[in-house]
Coordinates of C-alpha atoms in Angstrom, one line a residue:
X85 CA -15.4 42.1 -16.2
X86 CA -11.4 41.0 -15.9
X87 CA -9.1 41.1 -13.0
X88 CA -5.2 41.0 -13.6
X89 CA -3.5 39.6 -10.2
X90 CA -0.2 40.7 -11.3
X91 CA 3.3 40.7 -9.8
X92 CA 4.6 41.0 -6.7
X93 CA 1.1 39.3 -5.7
X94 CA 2.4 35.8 -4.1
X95 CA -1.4 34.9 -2.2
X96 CA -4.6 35.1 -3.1
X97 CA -6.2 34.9 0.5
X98 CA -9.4 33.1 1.9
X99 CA -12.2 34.3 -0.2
X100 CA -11.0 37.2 -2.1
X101 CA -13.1 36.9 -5.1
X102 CA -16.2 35.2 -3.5
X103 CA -19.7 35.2 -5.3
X104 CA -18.3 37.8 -8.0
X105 CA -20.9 36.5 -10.7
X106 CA -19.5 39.4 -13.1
X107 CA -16.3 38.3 -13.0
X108 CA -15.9 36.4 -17.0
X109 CA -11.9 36.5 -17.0
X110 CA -9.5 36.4 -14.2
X111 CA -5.4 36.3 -14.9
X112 CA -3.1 34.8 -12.3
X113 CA 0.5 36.3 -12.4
X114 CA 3.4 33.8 -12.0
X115 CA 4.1 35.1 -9.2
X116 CA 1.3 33.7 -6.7
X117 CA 2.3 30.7 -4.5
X118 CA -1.0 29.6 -2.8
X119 CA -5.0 30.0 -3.4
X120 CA -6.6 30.6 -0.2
X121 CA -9.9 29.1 0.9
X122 CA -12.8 30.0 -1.3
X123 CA -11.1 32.2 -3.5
X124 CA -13.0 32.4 -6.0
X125 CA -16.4 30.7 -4.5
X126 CA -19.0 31.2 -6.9
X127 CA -17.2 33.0 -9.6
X128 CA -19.9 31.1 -12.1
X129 CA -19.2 33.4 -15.2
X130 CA -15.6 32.5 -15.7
X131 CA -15.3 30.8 -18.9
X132 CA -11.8 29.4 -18.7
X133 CA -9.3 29.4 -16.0
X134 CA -5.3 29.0 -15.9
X135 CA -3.9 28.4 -12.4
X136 CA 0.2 29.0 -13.1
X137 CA 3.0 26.7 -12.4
X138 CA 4.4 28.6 -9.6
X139 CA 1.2 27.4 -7.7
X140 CA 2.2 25.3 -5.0
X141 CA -0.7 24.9 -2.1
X142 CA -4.5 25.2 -2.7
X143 CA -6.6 26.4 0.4
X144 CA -10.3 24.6 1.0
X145 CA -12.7 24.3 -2.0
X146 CA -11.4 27.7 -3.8
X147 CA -13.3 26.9 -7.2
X148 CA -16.3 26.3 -5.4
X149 CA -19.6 26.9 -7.6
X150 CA -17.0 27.7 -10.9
X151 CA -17.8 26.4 -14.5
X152 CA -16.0 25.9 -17.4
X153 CA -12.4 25.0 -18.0
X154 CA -9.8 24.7 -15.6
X155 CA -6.0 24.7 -17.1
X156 CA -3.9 23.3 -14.2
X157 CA -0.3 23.8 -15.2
X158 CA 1.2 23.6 -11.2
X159 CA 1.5 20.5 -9.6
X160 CA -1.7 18.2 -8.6
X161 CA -1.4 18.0 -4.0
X162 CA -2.0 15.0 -2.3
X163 CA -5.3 15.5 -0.7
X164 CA -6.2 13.4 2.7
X165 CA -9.9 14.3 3.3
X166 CA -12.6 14.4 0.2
X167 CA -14.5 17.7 1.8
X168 CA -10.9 19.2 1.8
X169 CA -10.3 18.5 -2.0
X170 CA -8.9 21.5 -3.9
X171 CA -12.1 20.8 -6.5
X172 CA -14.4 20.5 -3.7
X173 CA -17.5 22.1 -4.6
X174 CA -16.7 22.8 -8.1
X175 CA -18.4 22.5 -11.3
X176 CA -15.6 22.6 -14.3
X177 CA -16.8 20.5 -17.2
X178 CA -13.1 20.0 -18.3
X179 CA -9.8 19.8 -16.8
X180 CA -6.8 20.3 -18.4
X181 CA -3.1 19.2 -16.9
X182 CA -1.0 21.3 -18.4
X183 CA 2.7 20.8 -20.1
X184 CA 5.0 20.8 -17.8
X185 CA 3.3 19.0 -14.8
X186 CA 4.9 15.9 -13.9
X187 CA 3.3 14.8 -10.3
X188 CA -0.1 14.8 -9.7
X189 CA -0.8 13.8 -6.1
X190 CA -2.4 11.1 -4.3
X191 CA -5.9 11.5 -4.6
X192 CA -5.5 14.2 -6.5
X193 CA -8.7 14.4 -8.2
X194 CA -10.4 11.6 -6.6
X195 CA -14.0 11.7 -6.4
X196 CA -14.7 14.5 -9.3
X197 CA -17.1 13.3 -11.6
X198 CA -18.3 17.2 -12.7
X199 CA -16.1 17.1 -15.6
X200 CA -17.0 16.1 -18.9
X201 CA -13.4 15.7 -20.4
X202 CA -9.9 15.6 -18.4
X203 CA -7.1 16.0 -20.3
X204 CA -3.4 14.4 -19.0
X205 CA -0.7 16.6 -20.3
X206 CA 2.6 14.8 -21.9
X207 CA 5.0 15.7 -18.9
X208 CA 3.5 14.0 -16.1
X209 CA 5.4 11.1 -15.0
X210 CA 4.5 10.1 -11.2
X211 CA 0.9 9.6 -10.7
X212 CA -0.1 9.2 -6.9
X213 CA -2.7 6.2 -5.6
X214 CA -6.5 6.5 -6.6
X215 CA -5.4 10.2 -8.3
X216 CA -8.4 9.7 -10.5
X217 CA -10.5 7.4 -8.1
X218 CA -14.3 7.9 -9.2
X219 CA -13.6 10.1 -11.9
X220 CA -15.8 10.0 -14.6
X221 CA -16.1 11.6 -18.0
X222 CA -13.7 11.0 -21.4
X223 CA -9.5 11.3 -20.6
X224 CA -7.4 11.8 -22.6
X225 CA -3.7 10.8 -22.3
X226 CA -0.8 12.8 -23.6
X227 CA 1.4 11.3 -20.8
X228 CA 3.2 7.5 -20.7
X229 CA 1.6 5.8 -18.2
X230 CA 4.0 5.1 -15.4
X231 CA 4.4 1.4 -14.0
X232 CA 3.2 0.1 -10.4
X233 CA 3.9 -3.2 -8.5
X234 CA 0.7 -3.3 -6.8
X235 CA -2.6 -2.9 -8.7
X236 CA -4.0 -0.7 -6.7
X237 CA -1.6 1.5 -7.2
X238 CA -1.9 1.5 -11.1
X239 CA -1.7 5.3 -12.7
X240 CA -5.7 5.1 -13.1
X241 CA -7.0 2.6 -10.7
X242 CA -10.1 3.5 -9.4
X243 CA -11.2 5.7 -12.3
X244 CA -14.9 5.2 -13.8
X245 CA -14.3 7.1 -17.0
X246 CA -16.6 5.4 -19.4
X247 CA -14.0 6.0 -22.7
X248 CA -10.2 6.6 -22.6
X249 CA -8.1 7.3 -25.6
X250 CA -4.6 7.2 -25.4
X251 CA -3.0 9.4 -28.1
X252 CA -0.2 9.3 -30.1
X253 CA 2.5 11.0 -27.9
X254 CA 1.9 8.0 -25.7
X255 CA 5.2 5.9 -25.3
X256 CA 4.8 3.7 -22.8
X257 CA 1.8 1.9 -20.8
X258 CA 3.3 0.7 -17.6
X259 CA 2.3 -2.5 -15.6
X260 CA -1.0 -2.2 -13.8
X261 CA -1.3 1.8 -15.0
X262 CA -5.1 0.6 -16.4
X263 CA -5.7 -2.0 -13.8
X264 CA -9.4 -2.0 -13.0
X265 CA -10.2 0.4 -15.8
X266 CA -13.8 0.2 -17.3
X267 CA -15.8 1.6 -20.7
X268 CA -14.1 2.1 -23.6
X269 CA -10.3 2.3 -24.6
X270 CA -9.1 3.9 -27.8
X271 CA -5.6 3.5 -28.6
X272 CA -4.1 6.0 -31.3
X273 CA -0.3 5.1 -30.0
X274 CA 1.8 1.8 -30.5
X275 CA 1.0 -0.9 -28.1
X276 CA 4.2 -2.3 -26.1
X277 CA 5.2 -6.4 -26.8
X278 CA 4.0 -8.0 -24.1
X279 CA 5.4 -11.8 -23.7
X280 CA 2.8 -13.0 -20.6
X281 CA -0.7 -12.2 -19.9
X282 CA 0.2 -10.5 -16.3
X283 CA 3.0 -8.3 -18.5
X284 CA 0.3 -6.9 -20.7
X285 CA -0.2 -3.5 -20.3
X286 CA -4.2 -4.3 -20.5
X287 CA -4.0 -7.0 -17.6
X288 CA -6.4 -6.7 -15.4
X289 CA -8.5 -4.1 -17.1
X290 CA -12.3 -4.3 -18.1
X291 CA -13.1 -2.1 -20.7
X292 CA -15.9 -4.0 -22.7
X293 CA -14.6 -1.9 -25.9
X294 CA -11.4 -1.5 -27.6
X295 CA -10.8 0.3 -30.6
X296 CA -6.7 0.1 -32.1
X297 CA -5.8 2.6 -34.7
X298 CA -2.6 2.2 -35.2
X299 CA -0.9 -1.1 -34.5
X300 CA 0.8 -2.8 -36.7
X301 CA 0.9 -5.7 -34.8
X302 CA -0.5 -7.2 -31.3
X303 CA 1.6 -9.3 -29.2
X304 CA 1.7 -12.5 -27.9
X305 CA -1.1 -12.9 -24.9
X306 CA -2.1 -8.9 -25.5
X307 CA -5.5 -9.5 -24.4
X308 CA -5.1 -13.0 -22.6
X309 CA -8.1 -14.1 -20.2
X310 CA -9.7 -10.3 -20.8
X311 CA -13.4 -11.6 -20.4
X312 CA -14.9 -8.4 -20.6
X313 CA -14.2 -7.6 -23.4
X314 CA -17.0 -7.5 -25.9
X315 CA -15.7 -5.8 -28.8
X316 CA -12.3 -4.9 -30.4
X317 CA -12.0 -2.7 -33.5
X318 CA -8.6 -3.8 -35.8
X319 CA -6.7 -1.2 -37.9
X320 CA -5.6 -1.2 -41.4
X321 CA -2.4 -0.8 -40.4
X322 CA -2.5 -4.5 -39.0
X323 CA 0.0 -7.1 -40.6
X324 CA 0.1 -9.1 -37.5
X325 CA -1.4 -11.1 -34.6
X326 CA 0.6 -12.9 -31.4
X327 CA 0.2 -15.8 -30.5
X328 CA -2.6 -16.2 -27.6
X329 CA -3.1 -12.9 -28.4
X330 CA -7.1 -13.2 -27.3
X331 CA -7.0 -16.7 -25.5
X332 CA -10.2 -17.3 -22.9
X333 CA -11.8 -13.8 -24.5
X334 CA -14.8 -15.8 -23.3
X335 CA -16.8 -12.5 -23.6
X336 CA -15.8 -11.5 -27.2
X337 CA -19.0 -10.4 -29.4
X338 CA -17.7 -8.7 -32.5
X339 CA -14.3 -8.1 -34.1
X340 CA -13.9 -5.8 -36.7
X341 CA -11.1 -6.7 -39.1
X342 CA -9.6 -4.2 -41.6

């Protein structure tokens, strides 16, 4: 069955919806402000859920027990505490940010390793610390990755998804944003001229795989000292290589020219 929760409705309070196992669509007005706790605990037949932007607070574990796809276009909270996560307790095998987001907290959506496939909408343009900490899965970015001074801090720092793809509405990788990052990397967008190894927008990264599309060209010292890396797939579009461009790759297996 479907529920509308339509205008003037601005809260949906502490387990409204709870263990409604019929429910297969539910529609959020524009109107609602804030999800209480629970909301819609156990609401397992729910195909596909849109949480509007005029969202602003989440209550404690409201998609508990829910499946299927989540479409988040309201801000992403800071969370503090892991059992007080906003995706505590639920199941969604993919996450959508939607257009129009452009903060998603600190912590975000550390720890949630339920989902299958995340996907980073193009507007978001402040990403808080560890947002995706433990996250695992396939992401895929829409978004430029904004820069960070410390590594720690980098846009994905922390994540454990074992392939990311950045697509070709990505404009920018900042410094550190893939710091840390493991698995596989597939780059449909341009990559940025880097003129250092520690200003490559790779550095410090350890994906074992990287596939380029695209590029027409890779820098000087793109993938400088990247000793994990075991593979890299070249593009036809390739006309050039940097200098340094893949000094000390003392892990390199197989390249794959075009």
């Amino acid at each position: 069955s479907k529920i509308v929760i339509g205008t003037p409705v601005s809260y949906i309070g502490n387990y409204s919806f709870a263990n409604m196992n019929y429910l297969t669509e539910v529609v959020i007005a524009g109107s609602v402000m804030s999800i209480g706790d629970g909301a819609f605990k156990g609401c397992n037949a729910i195909s596909e859920l849109t949480v509007p932007s005029s969202v602003i607070s989440f209550g404690k574990a409201p998609f508990e027990g829910c499946t299927g796809k989540l479409t988040l276009n309201c801000g992403i909270p800071d969370c503090t505490y892991v059992d007080e996560h906003f995706l505590h307790g639920a199941l969604f095998s993919e996450i959508v940010v939607g257009e129009g987001v452009t903060y998603i907290g600190r912590y975000g959506f550390y720890g949630y390793n339920k989902a299958e496939v995340f996907r980073l909408g193009g507007s978001v343009s402040a990403i808080g610390v560890e947002a995706f900490g433990g996250c695992t899965g396939e992401l895929f970015v829409e978004c430029s990755l904004p820069s960070s001074r410390v590594t720690t801090s980098g846009a994905l720092y922390g994540s454990k998804f074992r392939r990311i793809t950045l697509t070709p509405s990505v404009q920018s990788i900042g410094t550190n944003a893939l710091f840390g990052c493991e698995g596989e990397l597939v780059v449909e967008c341009a990559i940025p001229h880097s003129s250092t190894a520690t200003a490559s927008p790779f550095y410090g990264s350890k994906f074992t795989t990287i596939k380029l599309l695209v590029a027409e060209s890779i820098s000087d010292y793109a993938f400088s000292g990247y000793a994990s890396l075991q593979n890299i797939i070249l593009p036809e579009t390739l006309t050039a290589i940097g200098k340094n461009a893949f000094q000390r790759c003392s892990g390199l297996e197989t390249v794959i020219l075009p």
